[in-house]
Tab-separated table of N, CA, C and O in Angstrom:
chain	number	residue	atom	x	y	z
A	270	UNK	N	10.058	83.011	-65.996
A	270	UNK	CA	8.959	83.933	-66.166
A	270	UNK	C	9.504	85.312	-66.479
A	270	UNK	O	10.529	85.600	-65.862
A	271	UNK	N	9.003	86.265	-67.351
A	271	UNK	CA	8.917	87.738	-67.345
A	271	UNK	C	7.906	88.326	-66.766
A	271	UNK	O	6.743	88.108	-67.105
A	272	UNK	N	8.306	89.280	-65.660
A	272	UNK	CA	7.218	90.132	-65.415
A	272	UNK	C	6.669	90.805	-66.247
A	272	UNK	O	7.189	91.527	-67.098
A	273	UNK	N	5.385	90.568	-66.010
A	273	UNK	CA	4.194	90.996	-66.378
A	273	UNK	C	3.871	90.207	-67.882
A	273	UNK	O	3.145	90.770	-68.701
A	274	UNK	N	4.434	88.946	-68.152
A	274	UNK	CA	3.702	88.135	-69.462
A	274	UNK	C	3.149	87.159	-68.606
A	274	UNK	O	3.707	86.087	-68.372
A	275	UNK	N	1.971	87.535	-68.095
A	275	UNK	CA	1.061	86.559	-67.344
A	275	UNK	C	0.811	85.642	-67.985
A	275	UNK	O	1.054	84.520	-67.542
A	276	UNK	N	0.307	85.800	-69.100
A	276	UNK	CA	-0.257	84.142	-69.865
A	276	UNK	C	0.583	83.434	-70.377
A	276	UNK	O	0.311	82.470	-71.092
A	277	UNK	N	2.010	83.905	-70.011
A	277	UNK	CA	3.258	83.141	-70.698
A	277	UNK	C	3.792	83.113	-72.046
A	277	UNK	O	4.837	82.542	-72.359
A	278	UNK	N	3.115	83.684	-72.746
A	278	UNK	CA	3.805	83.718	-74.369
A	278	UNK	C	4.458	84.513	-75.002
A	278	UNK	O	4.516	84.797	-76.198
A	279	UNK	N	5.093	84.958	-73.874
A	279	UNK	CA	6.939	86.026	-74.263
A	279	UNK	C	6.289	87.414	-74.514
A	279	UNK	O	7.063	88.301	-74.154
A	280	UNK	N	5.225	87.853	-74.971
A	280	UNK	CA	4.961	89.146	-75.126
A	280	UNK	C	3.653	89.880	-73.862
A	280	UNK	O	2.499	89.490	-73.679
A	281	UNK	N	4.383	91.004	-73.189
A	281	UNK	CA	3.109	91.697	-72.463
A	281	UNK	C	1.935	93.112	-73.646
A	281	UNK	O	2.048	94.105	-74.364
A	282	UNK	N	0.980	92.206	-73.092
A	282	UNK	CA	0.178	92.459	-73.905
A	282	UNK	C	-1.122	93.446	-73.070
A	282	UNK	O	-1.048	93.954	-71.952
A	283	UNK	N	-2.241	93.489	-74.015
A	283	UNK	CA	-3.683	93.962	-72.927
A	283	UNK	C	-4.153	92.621	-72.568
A	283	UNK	O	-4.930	92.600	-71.613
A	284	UNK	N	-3.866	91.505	-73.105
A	284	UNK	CA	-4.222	90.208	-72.849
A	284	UNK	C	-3.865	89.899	-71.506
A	284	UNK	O	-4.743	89.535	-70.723
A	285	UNK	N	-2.274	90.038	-71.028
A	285	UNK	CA	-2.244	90.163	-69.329
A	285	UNK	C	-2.826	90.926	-68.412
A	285	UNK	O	-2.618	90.698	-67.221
A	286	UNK	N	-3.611	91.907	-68.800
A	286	UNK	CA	-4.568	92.797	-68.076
A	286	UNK	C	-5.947	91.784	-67.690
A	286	UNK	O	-6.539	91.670	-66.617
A	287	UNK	N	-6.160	91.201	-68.838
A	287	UNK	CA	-6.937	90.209	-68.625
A	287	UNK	C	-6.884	89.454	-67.471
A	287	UNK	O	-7.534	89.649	-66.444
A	288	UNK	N	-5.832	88.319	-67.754
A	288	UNK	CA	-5.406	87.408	-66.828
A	288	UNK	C	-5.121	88.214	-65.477
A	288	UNK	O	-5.588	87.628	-64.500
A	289	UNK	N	-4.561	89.247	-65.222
A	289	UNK	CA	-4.751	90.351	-64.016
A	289	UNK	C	-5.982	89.935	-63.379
A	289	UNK	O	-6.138	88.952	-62.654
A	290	UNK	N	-6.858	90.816	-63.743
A	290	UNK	CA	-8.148	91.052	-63.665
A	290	UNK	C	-8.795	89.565	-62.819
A	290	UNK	O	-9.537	89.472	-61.841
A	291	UNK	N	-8.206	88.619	-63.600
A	291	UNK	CA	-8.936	87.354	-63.331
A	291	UNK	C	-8.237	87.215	-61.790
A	291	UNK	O	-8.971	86.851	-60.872
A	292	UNK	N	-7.034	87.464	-61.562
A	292	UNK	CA	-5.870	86.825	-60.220
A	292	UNK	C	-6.055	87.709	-59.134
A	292	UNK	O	-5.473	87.559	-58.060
A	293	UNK	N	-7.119	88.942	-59.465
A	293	UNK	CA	-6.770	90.447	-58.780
A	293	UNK	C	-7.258	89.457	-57.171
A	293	UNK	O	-8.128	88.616	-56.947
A	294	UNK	N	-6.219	90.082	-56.355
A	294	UNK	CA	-6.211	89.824	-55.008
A	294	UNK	C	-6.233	88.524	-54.578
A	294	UNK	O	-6.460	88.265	-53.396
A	295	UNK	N	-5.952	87.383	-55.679
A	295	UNK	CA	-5.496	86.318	-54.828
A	295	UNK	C	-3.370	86.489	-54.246
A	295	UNK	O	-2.381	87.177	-54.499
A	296	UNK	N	-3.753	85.433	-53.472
A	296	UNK	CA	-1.909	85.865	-52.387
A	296	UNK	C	-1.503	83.997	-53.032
A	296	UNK	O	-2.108	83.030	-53.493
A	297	UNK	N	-0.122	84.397	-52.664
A	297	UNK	CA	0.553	82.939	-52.298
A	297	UNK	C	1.903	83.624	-52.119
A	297	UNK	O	2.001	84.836	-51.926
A	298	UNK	N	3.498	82.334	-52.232
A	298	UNK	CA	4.479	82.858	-52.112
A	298	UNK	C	5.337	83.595	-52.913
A	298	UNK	O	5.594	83.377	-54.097
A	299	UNK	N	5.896	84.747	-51.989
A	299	UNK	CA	6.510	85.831	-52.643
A	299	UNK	C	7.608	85.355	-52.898
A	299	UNK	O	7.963	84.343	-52.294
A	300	UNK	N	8.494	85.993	-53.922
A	300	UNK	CA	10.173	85.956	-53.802
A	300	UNK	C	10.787	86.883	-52.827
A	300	UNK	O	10.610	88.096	-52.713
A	301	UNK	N	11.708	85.907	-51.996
A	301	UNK	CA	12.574	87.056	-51.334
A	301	UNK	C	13.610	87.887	-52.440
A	301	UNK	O	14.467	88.702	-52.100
A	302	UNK	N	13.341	87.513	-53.680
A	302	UNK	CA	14.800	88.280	-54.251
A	302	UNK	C	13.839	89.358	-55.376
A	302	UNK	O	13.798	89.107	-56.580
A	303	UNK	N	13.115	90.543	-54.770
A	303	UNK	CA	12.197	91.135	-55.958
A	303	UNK	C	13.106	92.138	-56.943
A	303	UNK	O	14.052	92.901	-56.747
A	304	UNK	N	12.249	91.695	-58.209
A	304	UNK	CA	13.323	92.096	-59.301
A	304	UNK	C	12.205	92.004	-60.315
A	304	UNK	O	11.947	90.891	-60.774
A	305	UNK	N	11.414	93.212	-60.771
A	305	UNK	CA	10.237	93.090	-61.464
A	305	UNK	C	11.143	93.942	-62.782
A	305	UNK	O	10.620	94.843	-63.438
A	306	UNK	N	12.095	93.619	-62.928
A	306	UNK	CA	12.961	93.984	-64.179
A	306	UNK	C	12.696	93.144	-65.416
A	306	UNK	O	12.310	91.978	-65.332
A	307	UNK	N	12.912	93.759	-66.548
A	307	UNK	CA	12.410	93.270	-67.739
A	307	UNK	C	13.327	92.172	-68.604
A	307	UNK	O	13.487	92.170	-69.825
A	308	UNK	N	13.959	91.113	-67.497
A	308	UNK	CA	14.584	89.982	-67.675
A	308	UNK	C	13.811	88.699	-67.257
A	308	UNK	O	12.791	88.817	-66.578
A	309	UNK	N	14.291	87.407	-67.663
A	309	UNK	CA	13.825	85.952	-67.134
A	309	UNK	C	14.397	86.187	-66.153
A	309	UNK	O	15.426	86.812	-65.898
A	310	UNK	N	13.170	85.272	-65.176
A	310	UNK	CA	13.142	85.269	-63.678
A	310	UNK	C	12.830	83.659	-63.282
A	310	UNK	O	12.074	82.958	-63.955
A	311	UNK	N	13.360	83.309	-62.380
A	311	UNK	CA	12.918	81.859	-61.933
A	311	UNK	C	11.396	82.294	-61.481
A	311	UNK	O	11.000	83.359	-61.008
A	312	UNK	N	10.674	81.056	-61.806
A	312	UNK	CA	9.627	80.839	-61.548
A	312	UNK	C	9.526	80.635	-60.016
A	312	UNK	O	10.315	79.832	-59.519
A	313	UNK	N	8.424	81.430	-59.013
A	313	UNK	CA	8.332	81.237	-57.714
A	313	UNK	C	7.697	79.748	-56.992
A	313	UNK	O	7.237	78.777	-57.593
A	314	UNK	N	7.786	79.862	-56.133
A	314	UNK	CA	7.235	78.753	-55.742
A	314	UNK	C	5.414	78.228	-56.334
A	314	UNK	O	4.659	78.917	-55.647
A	315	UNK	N	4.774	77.551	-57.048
A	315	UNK	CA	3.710	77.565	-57.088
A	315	UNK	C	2.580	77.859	-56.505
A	315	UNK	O	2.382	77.260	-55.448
A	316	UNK	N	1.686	78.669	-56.892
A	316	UNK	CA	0.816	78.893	-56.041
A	316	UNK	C	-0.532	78.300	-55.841
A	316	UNK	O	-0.650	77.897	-56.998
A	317	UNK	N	-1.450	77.997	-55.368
A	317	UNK	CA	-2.457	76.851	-55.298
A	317	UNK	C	-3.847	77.094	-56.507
A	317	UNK	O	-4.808	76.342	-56.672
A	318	UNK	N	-3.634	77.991	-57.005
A	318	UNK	CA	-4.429	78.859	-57.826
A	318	UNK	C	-4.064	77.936	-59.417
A	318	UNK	O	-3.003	77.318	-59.327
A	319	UNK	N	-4.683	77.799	-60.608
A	319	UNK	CA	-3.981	78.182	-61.458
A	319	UNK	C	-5.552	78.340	-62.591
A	319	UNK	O	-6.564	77.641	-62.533
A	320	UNK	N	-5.299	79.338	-63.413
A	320	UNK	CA	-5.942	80.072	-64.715
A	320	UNK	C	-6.544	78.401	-65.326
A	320	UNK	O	-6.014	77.292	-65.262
A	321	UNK	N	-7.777	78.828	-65.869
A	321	UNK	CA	-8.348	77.843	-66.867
A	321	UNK	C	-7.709	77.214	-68.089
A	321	UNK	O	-8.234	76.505	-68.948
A	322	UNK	N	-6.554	77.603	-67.983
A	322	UNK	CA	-5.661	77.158	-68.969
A	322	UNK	C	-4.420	76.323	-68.578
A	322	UNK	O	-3.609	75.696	-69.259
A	323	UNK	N	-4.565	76.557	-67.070
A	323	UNK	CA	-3.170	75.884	-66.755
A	323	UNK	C	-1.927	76.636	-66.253
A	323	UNK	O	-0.834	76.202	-65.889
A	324	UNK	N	-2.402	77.874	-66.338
A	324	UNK	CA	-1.035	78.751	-66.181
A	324	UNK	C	-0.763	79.016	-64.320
A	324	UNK	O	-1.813	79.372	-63.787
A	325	UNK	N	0.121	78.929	-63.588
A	325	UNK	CA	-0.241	78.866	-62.659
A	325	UNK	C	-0.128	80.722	-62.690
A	325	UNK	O	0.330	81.413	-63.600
A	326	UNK	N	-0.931	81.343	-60.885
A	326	UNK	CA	-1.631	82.469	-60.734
A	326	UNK	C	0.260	83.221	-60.070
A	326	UNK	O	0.204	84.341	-59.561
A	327	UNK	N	1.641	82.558	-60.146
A	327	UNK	CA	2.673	83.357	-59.660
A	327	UNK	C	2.853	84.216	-60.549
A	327	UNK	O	3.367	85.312	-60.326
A	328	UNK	N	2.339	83.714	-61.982
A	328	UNK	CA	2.942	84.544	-62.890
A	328	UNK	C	1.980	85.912	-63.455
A	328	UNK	O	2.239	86.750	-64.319
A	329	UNK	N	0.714	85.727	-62.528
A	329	UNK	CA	-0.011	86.745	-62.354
A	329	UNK	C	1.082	88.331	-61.442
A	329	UNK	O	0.913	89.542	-61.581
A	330	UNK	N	1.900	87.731	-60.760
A	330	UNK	CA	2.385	88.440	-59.592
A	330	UNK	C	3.480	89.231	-60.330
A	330	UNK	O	4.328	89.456	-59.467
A	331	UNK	N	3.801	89.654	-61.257
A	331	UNK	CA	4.464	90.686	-61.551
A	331	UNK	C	5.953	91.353	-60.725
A	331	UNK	O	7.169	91.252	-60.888
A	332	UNK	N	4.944	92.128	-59.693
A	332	UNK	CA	5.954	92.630	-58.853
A	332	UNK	C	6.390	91.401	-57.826
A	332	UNK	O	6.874	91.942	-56.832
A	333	UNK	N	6.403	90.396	-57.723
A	333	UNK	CA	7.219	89.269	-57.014
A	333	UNK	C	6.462	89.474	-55.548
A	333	UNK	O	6.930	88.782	-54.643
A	334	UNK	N	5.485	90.234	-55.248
A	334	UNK	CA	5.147	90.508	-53.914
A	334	UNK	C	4.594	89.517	-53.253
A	334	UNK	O	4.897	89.626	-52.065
A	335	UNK	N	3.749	88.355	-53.505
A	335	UNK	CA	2.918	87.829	-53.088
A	335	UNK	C	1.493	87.630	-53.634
A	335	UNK	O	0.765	86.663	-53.860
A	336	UNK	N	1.411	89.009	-53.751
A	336	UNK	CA	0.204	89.118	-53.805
A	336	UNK	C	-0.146	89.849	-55.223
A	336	UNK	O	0.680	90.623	-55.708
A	337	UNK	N	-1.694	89.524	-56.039
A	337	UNK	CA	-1.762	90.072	-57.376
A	337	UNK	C	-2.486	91.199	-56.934
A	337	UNK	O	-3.630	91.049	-56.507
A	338	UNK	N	-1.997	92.222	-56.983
A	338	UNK	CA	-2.847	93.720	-56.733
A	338	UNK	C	-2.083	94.552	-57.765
A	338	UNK	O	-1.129	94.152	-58.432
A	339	UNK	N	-2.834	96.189	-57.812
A	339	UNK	CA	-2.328	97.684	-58.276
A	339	UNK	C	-0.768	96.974	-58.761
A	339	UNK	O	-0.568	96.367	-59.814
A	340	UNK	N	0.265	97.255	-57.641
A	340	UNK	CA	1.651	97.618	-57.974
A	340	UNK	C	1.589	96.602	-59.213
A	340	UNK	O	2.112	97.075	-60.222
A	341	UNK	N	0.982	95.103	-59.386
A	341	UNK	CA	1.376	94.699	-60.735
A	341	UNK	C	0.998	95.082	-62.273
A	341	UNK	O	1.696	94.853	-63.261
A	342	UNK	N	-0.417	95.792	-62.235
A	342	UNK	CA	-0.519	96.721	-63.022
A	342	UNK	C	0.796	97.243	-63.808
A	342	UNK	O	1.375	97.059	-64.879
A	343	UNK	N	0.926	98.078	-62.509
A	343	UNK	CA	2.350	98.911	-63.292
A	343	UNK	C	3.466	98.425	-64.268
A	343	UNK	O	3.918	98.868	-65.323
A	344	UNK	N	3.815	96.977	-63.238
A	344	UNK	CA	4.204	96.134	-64.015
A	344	UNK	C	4.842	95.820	-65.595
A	344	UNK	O	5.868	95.890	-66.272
A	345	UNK	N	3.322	95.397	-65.621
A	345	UNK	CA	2.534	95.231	-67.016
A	345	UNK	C	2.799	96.636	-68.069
A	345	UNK	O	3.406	96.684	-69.139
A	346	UNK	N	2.217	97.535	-67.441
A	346	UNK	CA	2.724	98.756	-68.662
A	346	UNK	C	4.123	99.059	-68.776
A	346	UNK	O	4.666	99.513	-69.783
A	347	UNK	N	4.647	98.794	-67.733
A	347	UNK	CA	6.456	99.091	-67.763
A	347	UNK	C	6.936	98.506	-68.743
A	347	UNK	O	7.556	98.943	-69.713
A	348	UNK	N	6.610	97.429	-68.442
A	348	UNK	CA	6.975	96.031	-70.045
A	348	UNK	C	6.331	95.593	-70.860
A	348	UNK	O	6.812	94.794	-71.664
């Protein structure tokens, strides 16, 4: 995964604002190793959630926190 290409197709877009929007404040598991740097990242553990498309909701999580809130925003515009 790259932080902040929520819908998965290599580029962050306003389109992941979207998919944001949709994840805002669901939780599952965090990475202990956070690194919201603009490299591939192992994919986290799955979360029970996933987008109408299939995508699961970790890759909503940006900042690796847990949880999809604000700080992933930032995220998203960083990259």
């Amino acid at each position: 995964m790259w932080p902040g290409d929520i819908n998965d197709n290599g580029i962050v877009s306003e389109v992941d604002l979207l998919y944001w929007g949709w994840a805002n404040g669901a939780t599952g598991p965090a990475r202990e190793d956070e690194n919201p740097e603009w490299e591939a990242q192992p994919l986290p553990a799955a979360w029970s959630q996933n987008f109408p498309d299939g995508i699961n909701y970790a890759f909503a999580d940006a900042d690796v926190s847990g949880t999809v809130d604000e700080d992933d925003v930032e995220e998203i515009e960083d990259n």
